[in-house]
């Protein structure tokens, strides 16, 4: 029998469901060692863990985290803050010095610029949620390394799962690449409406710290902000 179109998708969904049930069955029997590759094992662990029901639960999971080397020099883990059912989420790279000291995202110089950018499009911090890909400060504010992103990214995905925003705006290249699973450049990713997790729209813009260093890009950032405002109006205020 040849499967076509919707039939095909239906069968695929059934196979996935059967496989999932089979794996649950094995797990319930106490068999946690199905012979498989490391990659598949990781996928299965992630898939079989129950979805978190609240941000508090995720924050609790991260308490005292030592999953990567950034734990060594951390003062505070910076989990994120804002409305726990926000329609818009902003995702930065990683906490800097000030954020590490107080445990809140975007409170330093870049944060002040972010506040001004938000004010320019009449969006308040209270109505949105702000977090980072990596929750602990990298030494000397260097870019997070791939293993650090890999350890922390599942927690960002959990935050997204709980908050269920309709719109995400990534600030800078690190968060854009991490959430879109790409190595593409910021230039090529800006100015488009991307989609992740089926129906969450995602925009990419400059990191405010980058705009502090290279103010000549503020004009382009303003174009991004106008697009953000327009999508926010359509998706979040109607
Ligand atoms: N830069 C970021 O990416 N995040 C912060 O929280 C602060 C600065």
mmCIF file of N, CA and C in Angstrom, residues 36-45:
data_model
loop_
_atom_site.group_PDB
_atom_site.id
_atom_site.type_symbol
_atom_site.label_atom_id
_atom_site.label_comp_id
_atom_site.label_asym_id
_atom_site.label_seq_id
_atom_site.Cartn_x
_atom_site.Cartn_y
_atom_site.Cartn_z
ATOM 1 N N UNK A 36 20.962 1.895 22.272
ATOM 2 C CA UNK A 36 20.735 2.978 21.323
ATOM 3 C C UNK A 36 21.899 3.962 21.386
ATOM 4 N N UNK A 37 21.925 4.897 20.460
ATOM 5 C CA UNK A 37 23.038 5.842 20.430
ATOM 6 C C UNK A 37 22.832 6.906 21.514
ATOM 7 N N UNK A 38 23.906 7.611 21.856
ATOM 8 C CA UNK A 38 23.835 8.656 22.880
ATOM 9 C C UNK A 38 22.821 9.734 22.486
ATOM 10 N N UNK A 39 22.810 10.062 21.204
ATOM 11 C CA UNK A 39 21.920 11.132 20.724
ATOM 12 C C UNK A 39 20.465 10.763 20.954
ATOM 13 N N UNK A 40 20.133 9.507 20.594
ATOM 14 C CA UNK A 40 18.744 9.070 20.744
ATOM 15 C C UNK A 40 18.395 8.980 22.225
ATOM 16 N N UNK A 41 19.367 8.519 23.031
ATOM 17 C CA UNK A 41 19.110 8.427 24.475
ATOM 18 C C UNK A 41 18.742 9.795 25.035
ATOM 19 N N UNK A 42 19.510 10.818 24.640
ATOM 20 C CA UNK A 42 19.262 12.182 25.123
ATOM 21 C C UNK A 42 17.871 12.648 24.717
ATOM 22 N N UNK A 43 17.536 12.384 23.462
ATOM 23 C CA UNK A 43 16.237 12.785 22.950
ATOM 24 C C UNK A 43 15.130 12.133 23.759
ATOM 25 N N UNK A 44 15.337 10.829 24.048
ATOM 26 C CA UNK A 44 14.296 10.096 24.767
ATOM 27 C C UNK A 44 14.156 10.594 26.192
ATOM 28 N N UNK A 45 15.276 10.900 26.817
ATOM 29 C CA UNK A 45 15.195 11.395 28.189
ATOM 30 C C UNK A 45 14.385 12.682 28.209
#
